[in-house]
PDB file of C-alpha atoms in Angstrom:
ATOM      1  CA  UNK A 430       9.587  65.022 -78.210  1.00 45.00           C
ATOM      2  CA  UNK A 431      10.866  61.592 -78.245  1.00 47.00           C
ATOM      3  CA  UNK A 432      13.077  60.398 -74.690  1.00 44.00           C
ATOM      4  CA  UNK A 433      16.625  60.034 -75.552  1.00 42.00           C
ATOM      5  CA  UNK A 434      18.306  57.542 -73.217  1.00 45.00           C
ATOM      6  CA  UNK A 435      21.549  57.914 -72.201  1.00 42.00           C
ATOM      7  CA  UNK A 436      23.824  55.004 -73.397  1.00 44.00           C
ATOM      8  CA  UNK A 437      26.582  56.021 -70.501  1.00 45.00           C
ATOM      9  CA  UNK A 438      26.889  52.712 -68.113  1.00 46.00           C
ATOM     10  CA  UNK A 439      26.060  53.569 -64.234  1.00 46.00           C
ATOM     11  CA  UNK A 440      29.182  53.974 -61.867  1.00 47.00           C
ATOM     12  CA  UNK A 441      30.169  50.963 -60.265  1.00 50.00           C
ATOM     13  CA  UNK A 442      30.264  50.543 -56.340  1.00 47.00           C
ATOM     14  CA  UNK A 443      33.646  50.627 -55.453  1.00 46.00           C
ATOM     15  CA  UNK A 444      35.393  47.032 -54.496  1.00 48.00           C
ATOM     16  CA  UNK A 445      35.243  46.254 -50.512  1.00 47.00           C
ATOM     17  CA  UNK A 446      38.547  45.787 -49.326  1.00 42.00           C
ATOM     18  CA  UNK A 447      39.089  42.326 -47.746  1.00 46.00           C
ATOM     19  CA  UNK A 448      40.325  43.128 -44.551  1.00 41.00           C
ATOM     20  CA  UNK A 449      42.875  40.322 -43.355  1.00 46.00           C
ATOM     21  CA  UNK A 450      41.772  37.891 -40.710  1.00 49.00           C
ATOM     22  CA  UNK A 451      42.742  39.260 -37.259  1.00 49.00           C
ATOM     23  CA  UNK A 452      44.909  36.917 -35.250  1.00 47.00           C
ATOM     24  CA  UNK A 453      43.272  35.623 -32.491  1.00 47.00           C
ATOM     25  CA  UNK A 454      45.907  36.715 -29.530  1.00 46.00           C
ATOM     26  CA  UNK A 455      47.340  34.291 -27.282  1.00 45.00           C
ATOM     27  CA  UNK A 456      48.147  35.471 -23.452  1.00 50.00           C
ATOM     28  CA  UNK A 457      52.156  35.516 -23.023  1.00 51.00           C
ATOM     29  CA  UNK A 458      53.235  33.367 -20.349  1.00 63.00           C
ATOM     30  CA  UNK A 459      56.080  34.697 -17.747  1.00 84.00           C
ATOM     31  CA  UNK A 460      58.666  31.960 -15.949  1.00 88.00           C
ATOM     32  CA  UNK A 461      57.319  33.800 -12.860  1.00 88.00           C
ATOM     33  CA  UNK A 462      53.348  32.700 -14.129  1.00 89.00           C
ATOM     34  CA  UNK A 463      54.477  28.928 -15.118  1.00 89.00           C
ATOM     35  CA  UNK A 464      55.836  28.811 -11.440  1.00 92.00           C
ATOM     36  CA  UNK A 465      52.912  30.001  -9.412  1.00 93.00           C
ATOM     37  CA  UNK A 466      50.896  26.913 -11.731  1.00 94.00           C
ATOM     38  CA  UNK A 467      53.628  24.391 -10.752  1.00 92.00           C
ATOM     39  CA  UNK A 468      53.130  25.509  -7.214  1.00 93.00           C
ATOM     40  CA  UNK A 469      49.711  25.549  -7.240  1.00 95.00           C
ATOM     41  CA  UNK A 470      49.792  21.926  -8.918  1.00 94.00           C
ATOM     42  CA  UNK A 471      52.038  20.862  -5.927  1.00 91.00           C
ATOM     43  CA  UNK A 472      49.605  22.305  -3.488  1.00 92.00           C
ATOM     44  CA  UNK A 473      46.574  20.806  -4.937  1.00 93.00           C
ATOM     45  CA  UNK A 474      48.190  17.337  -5.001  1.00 90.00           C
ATOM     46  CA  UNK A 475      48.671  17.900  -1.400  1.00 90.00           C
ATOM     47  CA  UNK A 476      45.429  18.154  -0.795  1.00 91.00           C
ATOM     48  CA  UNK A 477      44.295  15.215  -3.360  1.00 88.00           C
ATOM     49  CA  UNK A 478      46.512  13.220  -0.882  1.00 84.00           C
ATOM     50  CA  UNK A 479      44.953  14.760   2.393  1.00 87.00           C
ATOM     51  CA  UNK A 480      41.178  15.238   1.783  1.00 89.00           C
ATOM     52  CA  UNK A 481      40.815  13.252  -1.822  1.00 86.00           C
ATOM     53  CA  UNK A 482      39.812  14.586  -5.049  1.00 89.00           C
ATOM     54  CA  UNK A 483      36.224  15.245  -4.851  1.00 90.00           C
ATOM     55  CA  UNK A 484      36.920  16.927  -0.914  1.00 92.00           C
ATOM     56  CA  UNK A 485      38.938  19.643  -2.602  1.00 93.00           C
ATOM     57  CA  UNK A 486      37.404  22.595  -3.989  1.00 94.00           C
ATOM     58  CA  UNK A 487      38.660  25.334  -5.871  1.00 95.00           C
ATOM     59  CA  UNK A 488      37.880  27.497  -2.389  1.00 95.00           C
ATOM     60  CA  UNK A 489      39.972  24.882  -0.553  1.00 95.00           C
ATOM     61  CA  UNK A 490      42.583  25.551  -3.167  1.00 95.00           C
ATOM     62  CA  UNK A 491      42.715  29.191  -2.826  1.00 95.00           C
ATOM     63  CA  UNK A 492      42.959  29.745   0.913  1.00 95.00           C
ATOM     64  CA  UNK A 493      45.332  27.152   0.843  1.00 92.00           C
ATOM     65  CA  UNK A 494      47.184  29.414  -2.014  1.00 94.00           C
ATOM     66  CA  UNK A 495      46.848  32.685  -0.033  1.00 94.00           C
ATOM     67  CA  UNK A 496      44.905  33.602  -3.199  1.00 93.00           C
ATOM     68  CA  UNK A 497      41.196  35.265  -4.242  1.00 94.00           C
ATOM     69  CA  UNK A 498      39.307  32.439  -5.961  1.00 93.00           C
ATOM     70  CA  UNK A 499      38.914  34.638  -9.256  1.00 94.00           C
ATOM     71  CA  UNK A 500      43.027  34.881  -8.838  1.00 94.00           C
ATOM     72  CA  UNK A 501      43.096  31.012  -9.333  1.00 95.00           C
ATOM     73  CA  UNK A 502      40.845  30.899 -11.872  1.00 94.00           C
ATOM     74  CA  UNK A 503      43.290  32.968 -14.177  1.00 93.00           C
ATOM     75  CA  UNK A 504      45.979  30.226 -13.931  1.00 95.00           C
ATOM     76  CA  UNK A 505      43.407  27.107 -13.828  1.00 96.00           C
ATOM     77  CA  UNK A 506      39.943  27.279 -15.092  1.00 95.00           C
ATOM     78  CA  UNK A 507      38.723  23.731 -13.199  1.00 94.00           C
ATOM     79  CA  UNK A 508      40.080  21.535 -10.698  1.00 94.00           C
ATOM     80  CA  UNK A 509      39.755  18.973 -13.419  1.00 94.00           C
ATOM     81  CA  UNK A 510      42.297  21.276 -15.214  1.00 95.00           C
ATOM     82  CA  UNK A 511      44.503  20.952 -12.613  1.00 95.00           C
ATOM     83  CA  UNK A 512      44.382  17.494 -12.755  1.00 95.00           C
ATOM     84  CA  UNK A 513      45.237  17.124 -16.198  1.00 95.00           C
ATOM     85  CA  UNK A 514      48.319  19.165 -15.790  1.00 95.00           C
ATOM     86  CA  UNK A 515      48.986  16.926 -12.924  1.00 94.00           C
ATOM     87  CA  UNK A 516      48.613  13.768 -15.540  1.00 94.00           C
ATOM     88  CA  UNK A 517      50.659  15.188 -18.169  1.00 94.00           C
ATOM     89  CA  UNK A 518      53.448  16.025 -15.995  1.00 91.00           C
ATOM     90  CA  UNK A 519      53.974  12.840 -14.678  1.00 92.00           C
ATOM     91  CA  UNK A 520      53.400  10.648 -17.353  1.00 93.00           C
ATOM     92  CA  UNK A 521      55.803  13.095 -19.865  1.00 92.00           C
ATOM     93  CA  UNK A 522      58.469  13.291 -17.142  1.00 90.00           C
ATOM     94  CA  UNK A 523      58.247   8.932 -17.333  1.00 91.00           C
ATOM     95  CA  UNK A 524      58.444   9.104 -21.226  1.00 92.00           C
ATOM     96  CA  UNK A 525      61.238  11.520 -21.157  1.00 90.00           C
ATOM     97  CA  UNK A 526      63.366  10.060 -18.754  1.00 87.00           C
ATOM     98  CA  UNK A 527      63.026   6.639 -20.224  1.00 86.00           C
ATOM     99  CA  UNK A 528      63.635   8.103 -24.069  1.00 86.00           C
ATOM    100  CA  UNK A 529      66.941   9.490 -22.940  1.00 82.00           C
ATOM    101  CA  UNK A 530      68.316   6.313 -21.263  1.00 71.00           C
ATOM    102  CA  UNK A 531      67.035   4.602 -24.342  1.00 71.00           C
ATOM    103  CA  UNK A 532      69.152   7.294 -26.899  1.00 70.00           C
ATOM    104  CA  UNK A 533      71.885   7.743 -24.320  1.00 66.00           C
ATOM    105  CA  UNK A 534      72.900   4.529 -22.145  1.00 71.00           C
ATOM    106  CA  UNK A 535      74.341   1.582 -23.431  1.00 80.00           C
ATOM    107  CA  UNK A 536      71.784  -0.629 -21.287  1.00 87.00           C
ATOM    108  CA  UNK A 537      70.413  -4.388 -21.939  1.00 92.00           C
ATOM    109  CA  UNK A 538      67.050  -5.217 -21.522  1.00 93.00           C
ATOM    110  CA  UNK A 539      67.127  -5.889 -17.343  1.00 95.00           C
ATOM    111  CA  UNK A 540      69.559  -2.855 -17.523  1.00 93.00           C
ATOM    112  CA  UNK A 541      66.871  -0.804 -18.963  1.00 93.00           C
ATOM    113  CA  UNK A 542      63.960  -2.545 -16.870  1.00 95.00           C
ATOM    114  CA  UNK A 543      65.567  -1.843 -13.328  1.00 95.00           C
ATOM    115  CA  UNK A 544      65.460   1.860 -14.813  1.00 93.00           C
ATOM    116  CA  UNK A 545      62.239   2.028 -15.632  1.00 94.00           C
ATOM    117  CA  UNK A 546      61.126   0.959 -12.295  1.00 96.00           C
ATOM    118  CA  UNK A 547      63.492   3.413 -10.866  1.00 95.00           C
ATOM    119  CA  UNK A 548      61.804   6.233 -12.848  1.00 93.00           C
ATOM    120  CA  UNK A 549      58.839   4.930 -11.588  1.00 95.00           C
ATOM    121  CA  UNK A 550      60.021   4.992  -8.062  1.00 96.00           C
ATOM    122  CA  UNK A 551      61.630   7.892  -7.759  1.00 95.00           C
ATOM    123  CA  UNK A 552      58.424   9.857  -9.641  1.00 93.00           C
ATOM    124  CA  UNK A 553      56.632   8.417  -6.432  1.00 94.00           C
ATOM    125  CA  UNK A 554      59.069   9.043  -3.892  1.00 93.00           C
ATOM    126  CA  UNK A 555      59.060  12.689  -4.771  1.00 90.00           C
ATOM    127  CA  UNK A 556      55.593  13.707  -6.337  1.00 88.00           C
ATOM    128  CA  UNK A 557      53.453  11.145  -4.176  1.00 88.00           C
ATOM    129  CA  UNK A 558      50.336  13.607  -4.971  1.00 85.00           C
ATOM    130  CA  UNK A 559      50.781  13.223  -8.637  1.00 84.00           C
ATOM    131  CA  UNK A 560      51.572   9.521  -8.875  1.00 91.00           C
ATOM    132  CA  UNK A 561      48.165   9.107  -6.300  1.00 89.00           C
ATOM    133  CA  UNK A 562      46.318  11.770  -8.864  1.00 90.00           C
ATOM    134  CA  UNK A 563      47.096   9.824 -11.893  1.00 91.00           C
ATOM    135  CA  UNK A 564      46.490   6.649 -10.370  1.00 92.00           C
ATOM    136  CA  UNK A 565      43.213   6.920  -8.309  1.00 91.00           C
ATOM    137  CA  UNK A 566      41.717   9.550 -10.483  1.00 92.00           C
ATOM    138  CA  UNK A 567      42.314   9.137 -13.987  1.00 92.00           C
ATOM    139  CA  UNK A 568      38.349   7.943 -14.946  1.00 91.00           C
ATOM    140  CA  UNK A 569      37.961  12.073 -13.563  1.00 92.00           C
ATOM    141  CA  UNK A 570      39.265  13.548 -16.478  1.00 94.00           C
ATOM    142  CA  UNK A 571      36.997  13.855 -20.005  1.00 90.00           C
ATOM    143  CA  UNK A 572      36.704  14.299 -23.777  1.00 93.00           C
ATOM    144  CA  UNK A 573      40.007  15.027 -25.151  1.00 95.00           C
ATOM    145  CA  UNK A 574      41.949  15.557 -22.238  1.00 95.00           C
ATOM    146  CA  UNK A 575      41.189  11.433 -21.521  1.00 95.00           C
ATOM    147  CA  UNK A 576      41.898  10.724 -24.467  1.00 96.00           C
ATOM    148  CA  UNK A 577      45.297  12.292 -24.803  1.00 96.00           C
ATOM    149  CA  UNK A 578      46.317  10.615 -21.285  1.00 95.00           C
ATOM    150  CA  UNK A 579      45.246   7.615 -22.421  1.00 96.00           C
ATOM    151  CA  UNK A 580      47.596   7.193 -25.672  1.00 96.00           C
ATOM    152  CA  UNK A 581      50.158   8.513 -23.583  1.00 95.00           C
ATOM    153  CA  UNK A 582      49.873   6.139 -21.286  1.00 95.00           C
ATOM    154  CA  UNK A 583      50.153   3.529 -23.971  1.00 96.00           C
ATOM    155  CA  UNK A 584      52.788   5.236 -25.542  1.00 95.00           C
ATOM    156  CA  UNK A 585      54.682   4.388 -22.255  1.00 96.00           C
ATOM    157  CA  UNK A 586      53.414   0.405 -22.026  1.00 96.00           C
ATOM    158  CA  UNK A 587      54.354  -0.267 -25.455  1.00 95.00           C
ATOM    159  CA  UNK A 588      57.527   0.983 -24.715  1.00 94.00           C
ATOM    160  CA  UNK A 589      58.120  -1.096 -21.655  1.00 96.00           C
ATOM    161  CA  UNK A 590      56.671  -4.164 -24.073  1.00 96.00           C
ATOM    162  CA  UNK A 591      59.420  -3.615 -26.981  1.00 94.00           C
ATOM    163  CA  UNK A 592      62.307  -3.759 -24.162  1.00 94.00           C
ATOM    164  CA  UNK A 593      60.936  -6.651 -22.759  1.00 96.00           C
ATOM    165  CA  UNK A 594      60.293  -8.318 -26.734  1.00 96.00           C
ATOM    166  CA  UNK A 595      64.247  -7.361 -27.164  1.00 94.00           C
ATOM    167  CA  UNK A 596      65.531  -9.184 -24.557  1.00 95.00           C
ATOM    168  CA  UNK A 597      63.660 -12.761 -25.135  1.00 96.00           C
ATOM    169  CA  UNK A 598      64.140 -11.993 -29.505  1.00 95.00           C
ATOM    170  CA  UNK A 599      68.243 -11.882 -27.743  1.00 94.00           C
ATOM    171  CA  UNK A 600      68.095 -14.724 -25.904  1.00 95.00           C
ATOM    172  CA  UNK A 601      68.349 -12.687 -22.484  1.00 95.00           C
ATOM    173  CA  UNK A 602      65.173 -13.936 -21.558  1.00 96.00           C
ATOM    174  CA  UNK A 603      62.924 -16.816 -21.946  1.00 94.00           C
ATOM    175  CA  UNK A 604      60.179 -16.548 -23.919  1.00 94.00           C
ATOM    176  CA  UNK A 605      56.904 -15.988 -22.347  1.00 95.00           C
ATOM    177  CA  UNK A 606      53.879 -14.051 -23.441  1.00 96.00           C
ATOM    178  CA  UNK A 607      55.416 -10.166 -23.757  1.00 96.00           C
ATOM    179  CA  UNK A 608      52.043  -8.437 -23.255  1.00 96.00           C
ATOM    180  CA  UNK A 609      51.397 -10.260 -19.322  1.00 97.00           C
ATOM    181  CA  UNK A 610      55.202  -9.967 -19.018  1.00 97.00           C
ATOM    182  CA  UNK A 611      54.767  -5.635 -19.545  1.00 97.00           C
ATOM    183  CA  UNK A 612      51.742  -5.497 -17.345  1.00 97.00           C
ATOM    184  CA  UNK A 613      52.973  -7.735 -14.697  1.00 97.00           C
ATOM    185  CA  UNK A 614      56.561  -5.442 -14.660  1.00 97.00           C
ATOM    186  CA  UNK A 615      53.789  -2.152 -14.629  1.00 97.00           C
ATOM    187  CA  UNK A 616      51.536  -3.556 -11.949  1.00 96.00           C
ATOM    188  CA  UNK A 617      54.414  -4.475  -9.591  1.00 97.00           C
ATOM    189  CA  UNK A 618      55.958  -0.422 -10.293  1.00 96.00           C
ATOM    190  CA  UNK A 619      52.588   1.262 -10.234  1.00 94.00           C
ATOM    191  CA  UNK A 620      51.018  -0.087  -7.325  1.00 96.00           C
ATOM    192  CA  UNK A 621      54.570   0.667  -5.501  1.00 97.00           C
ATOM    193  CA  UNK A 622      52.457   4.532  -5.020  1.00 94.00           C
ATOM    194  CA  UNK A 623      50.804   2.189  -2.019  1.00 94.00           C
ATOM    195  CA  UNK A 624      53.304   1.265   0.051  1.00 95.00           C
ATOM    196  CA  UNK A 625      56.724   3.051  -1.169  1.00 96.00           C
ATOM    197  CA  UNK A 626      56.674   6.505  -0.218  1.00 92.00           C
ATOM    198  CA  UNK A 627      56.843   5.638   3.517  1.00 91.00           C
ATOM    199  CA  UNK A 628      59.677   3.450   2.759  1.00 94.00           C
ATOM    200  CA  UNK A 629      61.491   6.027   0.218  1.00 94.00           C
ATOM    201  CA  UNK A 630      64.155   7.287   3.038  1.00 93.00           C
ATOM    202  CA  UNK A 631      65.698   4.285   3.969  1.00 95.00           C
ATOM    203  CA  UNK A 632      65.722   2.264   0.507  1.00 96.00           C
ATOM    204  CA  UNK A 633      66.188   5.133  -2.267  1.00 96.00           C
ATOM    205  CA  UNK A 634      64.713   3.992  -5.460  1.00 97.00           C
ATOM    206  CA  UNK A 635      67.950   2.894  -7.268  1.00 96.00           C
ATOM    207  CA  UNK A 636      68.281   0.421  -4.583  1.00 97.00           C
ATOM    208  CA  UNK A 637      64.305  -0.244  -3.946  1.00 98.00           C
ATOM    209  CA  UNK A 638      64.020  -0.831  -8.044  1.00 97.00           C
ATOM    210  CA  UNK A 639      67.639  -3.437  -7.670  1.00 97.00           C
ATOM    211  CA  UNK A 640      65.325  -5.771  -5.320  1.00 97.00           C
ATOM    212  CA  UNK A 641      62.067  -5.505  -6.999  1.00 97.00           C
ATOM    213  CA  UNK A 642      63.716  -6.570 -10.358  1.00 97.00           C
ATOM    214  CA  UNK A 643      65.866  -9.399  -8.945  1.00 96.00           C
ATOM    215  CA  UNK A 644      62.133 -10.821  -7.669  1.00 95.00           C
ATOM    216  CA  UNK A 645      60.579 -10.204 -11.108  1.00 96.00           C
ATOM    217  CA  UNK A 646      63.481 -11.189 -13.492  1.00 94.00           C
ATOM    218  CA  UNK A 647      64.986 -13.987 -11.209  1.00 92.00           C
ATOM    219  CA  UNK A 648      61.507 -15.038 -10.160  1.00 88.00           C
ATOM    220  CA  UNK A 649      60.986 -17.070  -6.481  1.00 85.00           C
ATOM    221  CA  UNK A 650      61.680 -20.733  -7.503  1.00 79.00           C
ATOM    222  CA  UNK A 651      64.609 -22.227  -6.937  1.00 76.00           C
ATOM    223  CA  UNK A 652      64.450 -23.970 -10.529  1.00 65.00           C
TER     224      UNK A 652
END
């Protein structure tokens, strides 16, 4: 007897559900965790100042904390890390500051370079760690983090280069080359971090940035 072949098509599998990407979950952050990291940052700066960056450990760190190393490690994976934050901080707290004078203050050009030196100042005056940190220790950090510092940091000297373009384009003053003009103004603020903080009581840094920019606008010759 001949086969007779069904003609019916076979079931189909059922359709797999695409199930919908799970979102990767990011740790909340409490105002009481974001100030044990700034005190931790202030601590560790400390100790950048007292035993340098490559004498501090992560072990220093902790006893110095009153915490258990693995304790630290859940706010800062690395002391590098650390020293990032410790970059960002003070170079976004000198971008800030000098933003808002520049959207909020009617200031001329020296106006606005006797501020920027007193930003500069008064960053050094009261975060001496930092300003030593992100000074002495910048070639530390690596990869992105670098890289991010560093265009910050520009951000900041061609800021410091447009006010000093604005007031020779104005006539305030004479015209010179504007790039050696905006790292002569930054060498004579940064390297302040040397010698300033022991000086900080008795000439605050309205008054200390006053003198520094009558030498450096004024100049010493009597021409």
């Amino acid at each position: 007897m001949p086969t007779v072949r069904s003609t019916a098509s076979s079931p189909k599998a059922p359709a797999k559900t695409t199930l919908p990407a799970r979102k990767k979950r990011v740790r909340a952050t409490t105002a009481a965790h974001d100030e044990k990291r700034i005190e931790i940052i202030e601590r560790c700066a400390a100790l950048f100042d007292r035993v340098g960056y490559h004498g501090t450990s992560m072990q220093m760190l902790a006893d110095e904390m009153g915490l258990g190393k693995p304790t630290l490690y859940h706010y800062f994976p690395s002391k590098t890390s650390i020293l990032y934050e410790m970059h960002q901080l003070h170079i976004g707290s000198m971008i800030h500051v000098l933003e808002a004078d520049l959207d909020a203050r009617d200031l001329d050009a020296a106006q606005l370079l006797e501020e920027s030196c007193a930003i500069s100042l008064r960053q050094i005056a009261e975060h001496p760690g930092y300003v030593r940190a992100f000074m002495d220790h910048y070639s530390e950090l690596e990869g992105k983090q670098r890289t991010e510092i560093r265009k910050k940091r520009d951000e900041y000297l061609e800021r410091i280069k447009r006010i000093i373009g604005a007031g020779m384009s104005n006539g305030q003053f004479r015209k010179v080359d504007p790039e050696l003009a905006t790292l002569a103004f930054l060498g004579m603020c940064n390297w302040a971090y040397k010698w300033y903080p022991r000086m900080a009581d008795d000439h605050p840094p309205e008054k200390m940035a006053q003198m520094l920019c009558q030498i450096f606008l004024g100049g010493l010759s009597r021409t």
